[in-house]
XYZ file of C-alpha atoms in Angstrom:
499
model
C 46.147 112.112 130.283
C 45.565 110.808 126.726
C 44.989 114.319 125.388
C 48.102 115.569 127.196
C 50.174 112.887 125.469
C 48.717 113.824 122.090
C 49.491 117.487 122.731
C 53.132 116.597 123.446
C 53.547 113.923 120.770
C 52.215 115.987 117.845
C 55.005 118.625 117.850
C 57.632 115.966 118.618
C 56.504 113.911 115.641
C 56.459 117.008 113.432
C 59.996 117.908 114.514
C 61.106 114.329 113.830
C 59.651 114.416 110.317
C 61.276 117.758 109.479
C 64.655 116.839 110.969
C 64.758 113.558 109.075
C 63.675 115.310 105.863
C 66.490 117.872 105.868
C 69.302 116.017 107.645
C 68.413 113.008 105.504
C 69.712 114.821 102.420
C 73.230 114.876 103.889
C 72.786 111.447 105.456
C 71.789 109.750 102.208
C 74.770 111.235 100.374
C 77.032 109.789 103.064
C 75.268 106.429 102.865
C 75.782 106.248 99.094
C 79.504 106.992 99.480
C 79.886 104.438 102.270
C 77.998 101.654 100.493
C 79.891 102.112 97.226
C 83.290 102.309 98.946
C 82.383 99.375 101.203
C 81.685 97.172 98.188
C 85.037 98.182 96.695
C 86.723 97.246 99.982
C 85.292 93.738 99.706
C 87.594 93.161 96.757
C 90.559 95.519 97.194
C 92.274 96.065 100.528
C 94.357 99.053 101.546
C 97.955 98.307 100.480
C 99.915 96.583 103.213
C 102.958 94.357 103.534
C 102.591 91.479 105.967
C 105.463 89.747 107.717
C 104.798 86.608 105.686
C 104.935 88.553 102.403
C 108.257 90.046 103.478
C 109.661 86.618 104.287
C 108.636 85.241 100.905
C 110.699 87.918 99.158
C 113.804 87.570 101.333
C 116.804 85.438 100.403
C 117.614 82.287 102.371
C 120.193 83.107 105.024
C 123.751 81.797 105.232
C 123.847 80.877 108.923
C 127.577 80.301 108.776
C 128.249 84.008 108.202
C 126.963 85.213 111.596
C 129.653 87.084 113.556
C 127.653 89.330 115.924
C 125.515 87.962 118.761
C 122.155 89.500 119.670
C 123.615 90.765 122.967
C 126.461 92.515 121.119
C 123.909 94.063 118.736
C 121.759 95.310 121.620
C 124.769 96.866 123.345
C 125.821 98.656 120.144
C 122.475 100.493 119.930
C 121.964 100.830 123.678
C 118.696 98.892 123.870
C 117.648 96.977 126.991
C 114.550 94.770 127.190
C 113.684 94.951 123.448
C 110.293 94.097 121.999
C 111.835 91.937 119.293
C 115.244 90.931 117.933
C 115.083 89.527 114.401
C 117.867 88.204 112.187
C 117.507 88.299 108.397
C 119.515 88.993 105.273
C 119.833 92.563 104.110
C 118.362 92.692 100.629
C 120.770 92.954 97.721
C 123.879 91.866 99.586
C 124.341 88.111 99.602
C 125.671 86.802 102.893
C 125.170 90.126 104.731
C 122.942 89.419 107.711
C 121.504 92.105 109.979
C 119.835 92.222 113.377
C 116.586 94.207 113.283
C 115.777 95.434 116.792
C 112.523 96.993 117.974
C 112.738 98.817 121.308
C 109.948 99.427 123.832
C 109.100 102.842 122.344
C 108.685 101.379 118.866
C 112.062 102.614 117.639
C 113.754 100.616 114.868
C 117.467 99.774 114.921
C 119.667 97.730 112.613
C 123.082 96.184 113.325
C 125.193 94.112 110.958
C 125.356 90.476 112.052
C 128.049 89.560 109.511
C 130.521 92.422 109.902
C 131.384 93.496 113.489
C 133.104 96.661 112.212
C 130.196 97.866 110.042
C 128.758 101.259 110.956
C 125.103 101.957 111.731
C 124.867 104.854 109.294
C 121.431 105.667 107.792
C 120.508 104.023 104.516
C 121.030 106.332 101.561
C 118.791 106.283 98.476
C 121.576 104.386 96.683
C 121.550 101.716 99.418
C 117.767 101.606 99.257
C 117.821 101.112 95.501
C 119.916 97.953 95.915
C 117.459 96.643 98.496
C 114.429 97.553 96.333
C 115.789 95.759 93.262
C 116.603 92.629 95.246
C 113.227 92.626 96.988
C 111.116 93.385 93.908
C 113.175 91.285 91.463
C 113.052 94.191 88.979
C 114.931 97.420 88.197
C 114.076 100.172 90.686
C 113.962 103.956 90.254
C 114.317 106.299 93.219
C 111.404 108.758 93.536
C 111.733 110.643 96.821
C 112.402 110.527 100.559
C 109.548 111.716 102.780
C 108.233 111.313 106.283
C 104.810 110.199 104.993
C 102.486 110.326 102.022
C 99.014 109.069 101.101
C 99.995 105.405 101.635
C 102.058 105.836 104.810
C 99.842 108.122 106.864
C 99.479 107.791 110.672
C 98.024 104.414 111.638
C 98.712 103.188 108.110
C 101.402 100.789 109.310
C 103.646 99.845 112.233
C 106.592 101.869 111.003
C 106.246 105.392 112.384
C 109.604 105.121 114.161
C 111.237 103.866 110.944
C 110.745 107.201 109.146
C 111.797 108.888 106.902
C 111.021 106.515 104.043
C 112.685 106.128 100.650
C 110.165 105.546 97.866
C 111.063 103.526 94.757
C 109.184 102.592 91.585
C 109.801 99.144 90.138
C 109.942 98.530 86.417
C 107.339 95.752 86.454
C 103.914 95.167 84.930
C 102.071 95.962 88.190
C 103.795 99.368 88.546
C 104.842 98.456 92.069
C 106.199 101.034 94.484
C 108.244 100.151 97.574
C 108.832 102.151 100.758
C 112.142 101.486 102.520
C 113.145 102.810 105.937
C 116.007 105.287 105.748
C 116.983 104.160 109.253
C 117.093 100.389 108.808
C 116.862 99.566 105.107
C 113.774 97.444 105.760
C 110.977 97.286 103.184
C 107.919 98.427 105.147
C 105.220 98.845 102.480
C 104.465 97.955 98.883
C 101.698 99.220 96.620
C 100.744 98.632 93.003
C 98.715 100.616 90.496
C 95.642 98.399 90.891
C 95.595 98.865 94.668
C 96.269 102.594 94.496
C 93.542 103.164 91.927
C 90.747 101.168 93.524
C 91.629 102.110 97.108
C 90.999 105.737 96.188
C 87.322 104.776 95.856
C 87.453 102.167 98.618
C 89.267 102.585 101.924
C 90.236 106.231 101.378
C 86.641 107.226 100.593
C 85.113 105.027 103.296
C 87.247 106.411 106.118
C 88.088 109.881 104.682
C 91.780 108.947 104.817
C 92.836 111.200 101.946
C 96.171 112.836 102.696
C 94.980 116.450 103.199
C 92.471 115.216 105.811
C 94.353 112.345 107.448
C 97.435 114.449 108.154
C 95.432 116.149 110.918
C 94.525 113.211 113.211
C 92.279 115.120 115.649
C 90.313 116.821 112.894
C 89.974 113.539 110.997
C 88.700 111.713 114.084
C 86.117 114.394 114.852
C 85.001 114.424 111.216
C 84.331 110.676 111.287
C 82.587 110.838 114.663
C 80.289 113.734 113.728
C 79.322 112.569 110.245
C 78.633 109.036 111.440
C 76.761 110.457 114.442
C 74.505 112.528 112.172
C 74.036 109.501 109.922
C 73.011 107.418 112.944
C 70.305 109.933 113.786
C 69.105 109.973 110.172
C 68.847 106.174 110.095
C 67.126 105.944 113.478
C 64.652 108.735 112.729
C 63.949 107.194 109.333
C 63.032 103.894 110.957
C 60.674 105.670 113.360
C 59.064 107.821 110.673
C 58.814 104.884 108.272
C 57.170 102.688 110.892
C 54.645 105.398 111.768
C 53.654 105.775 108.114
C 53.394 102.116 107.121
C 50.114 100.180 107.120
C 50.211 96.424 106.819
C 46.488 95.552 107.228
C 44.512 98.715 106.521
C 46.053 99.852 103.255
C 46.005 103.467 102.112
C 43.056 104.260 99.837
C 45.075 106.660 97.731
C 47.680 104.046 96.782
C 46.088 100.726 97.812
C 49.499 100.033 99.329
C 51.311 99.849 102.674
C 52.795 103.277 101.954
C 50.994 106.563 101.291
C 53.742 107.673 98.902
C 54.298 107.229 95.173
C 57.342 107.100 92.939
C 60.737 107.746 94.515
C 59.142 108.470 97.898
C 57.459 105.058 97.913
C 60.708 103.311 97.021
C 62.543 105.235 99.742
C 59.882 104.373 102.322
C 59.777 100.640 101.616
C 63.512 100.139 101.030
C 64.293 102.221 104.101
C 62.161 99.928 106.244
C 63.702 96.799 104.699
C 67.320 97.950 104.982
C 67.023 100.419 107.845
C 68.167 98.100 110.612
C 71.272 97.118 108.619
C 72.050 100.750 107.820
C 71.710 101.773 111.467
C 73.794 98.793 112.625
C 76.621 99.528 110.196
C 76.694 103.248 110.940
C 76.672 102.641 114.701
C 79.501 100.095 114.526
C 81.532 102.424 112.279
C 81.009 105.269 114.738
C 81.950 103.012 117.636
C 85.175 101.931 115.898
C 86.538 105.430 116.518
C 86.459 104.809 120.263
C 84.146 107.656 121.296
C 84.953 108.862 124.808
C 87.729 106.212 124.796
C 85.199 103.483 125.558
C 86.600 99.959 125.585
C 90.041 101.212 124.490
C 92.194 98.822 126.539
C 95.820 98.455 125.414
C 98.285 95.776 126.500
C 101.419 97.097 128.243
C 104.346 96.785 125.842
C 106.476 95.102 128.526
C 104.026 92.241 129.114
C 105.409 89.810 126.449
C 108.909 90.014 127.934
C 107.513 89.596 131.457
C 105.446 86.602 130.366
C 108.442 84.933 128.712
C 110.572 85.714 131.796
C 113.132 87.402 129.569
C 116.551 87.981 131.108
C 118.516 91.276 130.968
C 121.362 89.583 129.095
C 120.722 87.692 125.855
C 122.806 84.543 126.409
C 121.956 83.121 122.974
C 124.955 81.228 121.515
C 125.824 81.717 117.851
C 127.335 78.225 117.769
C 123.847 76.723 118.026
C 122.906 78.534 114.807
C 126.119 77.797 112.975
C 125.631 74.093 113.687
C 122.447 74.294 111.613
C 124.295 75.712 108.600
C 125.216 72.212 107.429
C 121.564 71.070 107.438
C 120.760 73.214 104.349
C 117.448 74.315 105.822
C 115.723 77.206 104.015
C 115.621 79.754 106.837
C 114.448 83.276 105.964
C 114.454 84.852 109.443
C 115.343 83.987 113.027
C 113.935 85.626 116.144
C 115.929 85.685 119.364
C 113.442 85.242 122.184
C 112.695 83.588 125.478
C 110.647 80.676 126.691
C 110.265 79.862 130.379
C 113.267 82.055 131.161
C 115.518 80.194 128.693
C 116.976 81.672 125.464
C 115.452 80.268 122.273
C 115.664 80.767 118.523
C 112.468 80.723 116.442
C 113.217 79.938 112.797
C 110.912 81.025 109.951
C 110.906 79.792 106.359
C 109.267 81.385 103.335
C 106.231 79.073 103.436
C 104.949 80.275 106.803
C 106.324 77.404 108.876
C 108.246 78.017 112.078
C 110.075 75.987 114.678
C 111.789 76.830 117.940
C 115.073 75.493 119.292
C 117.107 75.993 122.440
C 119.569 78.867 121.860
C 122.300 77.073 123.843
C 122.138 73.473 122.661
C 120.277 73.897 119.384
C 117.841 71.131 120.356
C 114.105 71.539 119.539
C 111.953 72.696 122.430
C 108.469 71.591 123.376
C 106.072 74.199 124.745
C 104.519 72.695 127.866
C 101.186 73.647 129.400
C 102.681 73.690 132.900
C 105.364 76.185 131.877
C 102.765 78.507 130.350
C 100.626 78.392 133.479
C 103.683 79.271 135.544
C 104.464 82.168 133.188
C 100.882 83.440 133.427
C 101.051 83.330 137.225
C 104.313 85.278 137.166
C 102.944 87.917 134.762
C 99.645 88.222 136.701
C 100.526 87.321 140.308
C 97.135 88.339 141.700
C 95.082 86.385 139.139
C 94.013 82.756 139.092
C 94.074 80.671 135.911
C 90.520 79.590 135.091
C 91.171 77.629 131.919
C 93.927 76.752 129.455
C 93.174 75.075 126.152
C 94.971 74.420 122.889
C 93.330 75.911 119.778
C 94.058 74.229 116.469
C 91.579 76.218 114.374
C 90.137 79.733 114.284
C 87.219 80.700 116.496
C 85.243 83.850 117.362
C 88.139 85.508 119.184
C 91.195 84.105 117.403
C 90.884 84.574 113.669
C 92.014 86.766 110.797
C 89.918 88.085 107.920
C 92.674 88.337 105.307
C 95.329 85.816 106.365
C 95.532 82.571 108.293
C 95.937 83.179 112.046
C 98.910 81.745 113.913
C 98.009 78.182 114.897
C 98.182 76.218 117.088
C 97.899 78.589 120.057
C 97.213 78.221 123.745
C 94.395 80.289 125.225
C 94.841 80.989 128.919
C 91.868 82.538 130.713
C 92.524 84.423 133.952
C 90.155 85.209 136.810
C 91.052 88.866 137.267
C 88.868 92.017 137.272
C 89.451 92.493 133.519
C 88.741 88.818 132.628
C 92.049 88.685 130.761
C 92.728 86.095 128.083
C 96.228 85.300 126.803
C 96.936 83.782 123.394
C 100.331 82.080 123.299
C 102.133 80.549 120.327
C 102.217 76.787 120.899
C 105.431 76.500 118.836
C 107.569 79.220 120.448
C 105.805 79.946 123.741
C 105.670 83.624 122.776
C 102.757 85.759 123.968
C 100.940 86.831 120.793
C 97.989 88.833 122.103
C 95.865 89.628 125.125
C 92.215 90.543 125.442
C 89.855 91.646 128.197
C 86.090 91.594 128.566
C 86.078 95.169 127.206
C 88.087 94.350 124.098
C 86.007 91.239 123.435
C 82.836 93.320 123.679
C 84.432 95.784 121.272
C 85.024 92.868 118.892
C 81.262 92.246 118.751
C 80.201 95.905 118.638
C 82.529 96.728 115.748
C 83.814 93.665 113.896
C 80.766 91.539 114.529
C 78.193 94.182 113.608
C 80.183 95.859 110.832
C 81.721 92.896 109.016
C 79.778 89.851 110.219
C 83.217 88.298 110.628
C 82.217 85.029 112.204
C 84.797 82.387 111.163
C 82.252 79.678 110.290
C 80.216 82.204 108.250
C 83.065 83.936 106.415
C 84.297 80.643 104.991
C 81.080 80.230 102.992
C 79.825 82.019 99.850
C 76.749 82.977 101.890
C 78.780 85.635 103.725
C 79.760 87.301 100.453
C 76.224 87.133 99.066
C 74.766 88.493 102.324
C 77.089 91.507 102.344
C 76.283 92.272 98.703
C 72.515 91.871 99.172
C 72.378 94.084 102.261
C 74.684 96.664 100.671
C 72.629 96.888 97.488
C 69.415 97.247 99.490
C 70.920 100.033 101.568
C 72.421 101.641 98.475
C 69.055 101.655 96.690
C 67.348 103.232 99.714
C 70.102 105.845 99.903
C 70.040 106.674 96.184
C 66.289 107.213 96.361
C 66.879 109.576 99.288
C 69.470 111.526 97.288
C 67.032 111.890 94.375
C 64.261 113.065 96.720
C 66.611 115.483 98.444
C 67.872 116.920 95.159
C 64.344 117.512 93.925
C 63.321 119.084 97.218
C 66.303 121.472 97.162
C 65.528 122.475 93.566
C 61.779 122.944 94.190
C 61.266 123.432 97.951
C 57.525 123.972 97.771
C 56.599 121.207 95.337
C 55.845 117.514 95.780
C 58.699 115.071 95.161
C 56.548 111.944 94.734
C 57.127 111.681 91.021
């Protein structure tokens, strides 16, 4: 039996060595690109415009100028059961408020809230230029109108239904460019020269999201899956080969070391063993992030938030309740028309990130009650039992944000259903913010946890930053040594590369 195993193992081991040797040339090139771009991504994110950043740039609203109710606005565009209805000032026109409506299919609509007779015509480049100058606080130059470009590719932002986009360049020191929806006049993205330059060697390189590739979603997805799959095999085979060749106690006579190799080969062997687990972990989690075979790809139904809030078919929000607030001189940047426990409410946002919710009939502040949320959960999931409901006042493993503060406080409601559903509900407005299942929470660990080590208690310390850099540099060194070895082997196939 022992000799039979040896007879089988010898060719398998030989095939493993040869496969790792030749596939490793491609794999190490990929590893170098990923480690370098990953380190860039630590410092420069892909350009994006958050809701809070938008609010900071908007002008404080004149609540006394509202003339169109949310129900009238919905009827004008023919939308029933909208995802969101948001009131804000249209940039560049003082006192001109607009309703921004998002329908269930993701379509964007805009209706004047100050002028009942205003048309819903598309925004021209001239209109967009006024908005861009008001938003950017600098002169703006129109560049072009396009469906998408390098910075507005698919999955690059929640504005696909807002296309086409007007692009403007601001006359400022940062060389800022703004993208404005030709349908709604809303600023949906901003970039600056620093972001565009560094992201070329960061996010774009890391995920192959360069325009000529990313414009073909299926091809791009297969490219990421196959290259990361090959890289996974290279890392795994390298760990096996490296372990087979290392000697901890009985050192090699030729080198008096744990490795039989010299020069670049020795460095590659030792560094590969030290950083191999990290390399394999990062490549696997990156591969898994693409959702191979649609594993753990649960998505929340778009109608669930309205069902949870027990939204009514008619928005009975009274404008008088808003106009009464006009005399209070409160700095309100945006107002969302929503529902809480089947009752119409306004949620008011200022430019500092604060929000408060009032009754849309009386104008009185509301208090989000635990009992009302449990009733809403039972109505949204009639066959599920509520296991737990707790108020979160700080981030934890499942409610956090890497680049911005998460919405807090929130209620977490855990349901006893087949999917082990959790609901996260805004404790200020009663609005359903997010849902998760056991599958999506497992996905959080298999991708975010393994790839970014994004544990809230850890990320708040300098140790997280130092750990990422140390592991990246170790992996980068192992990969560079592999590239050197591969280059020498390709140039001189029959000669030793242990120099």
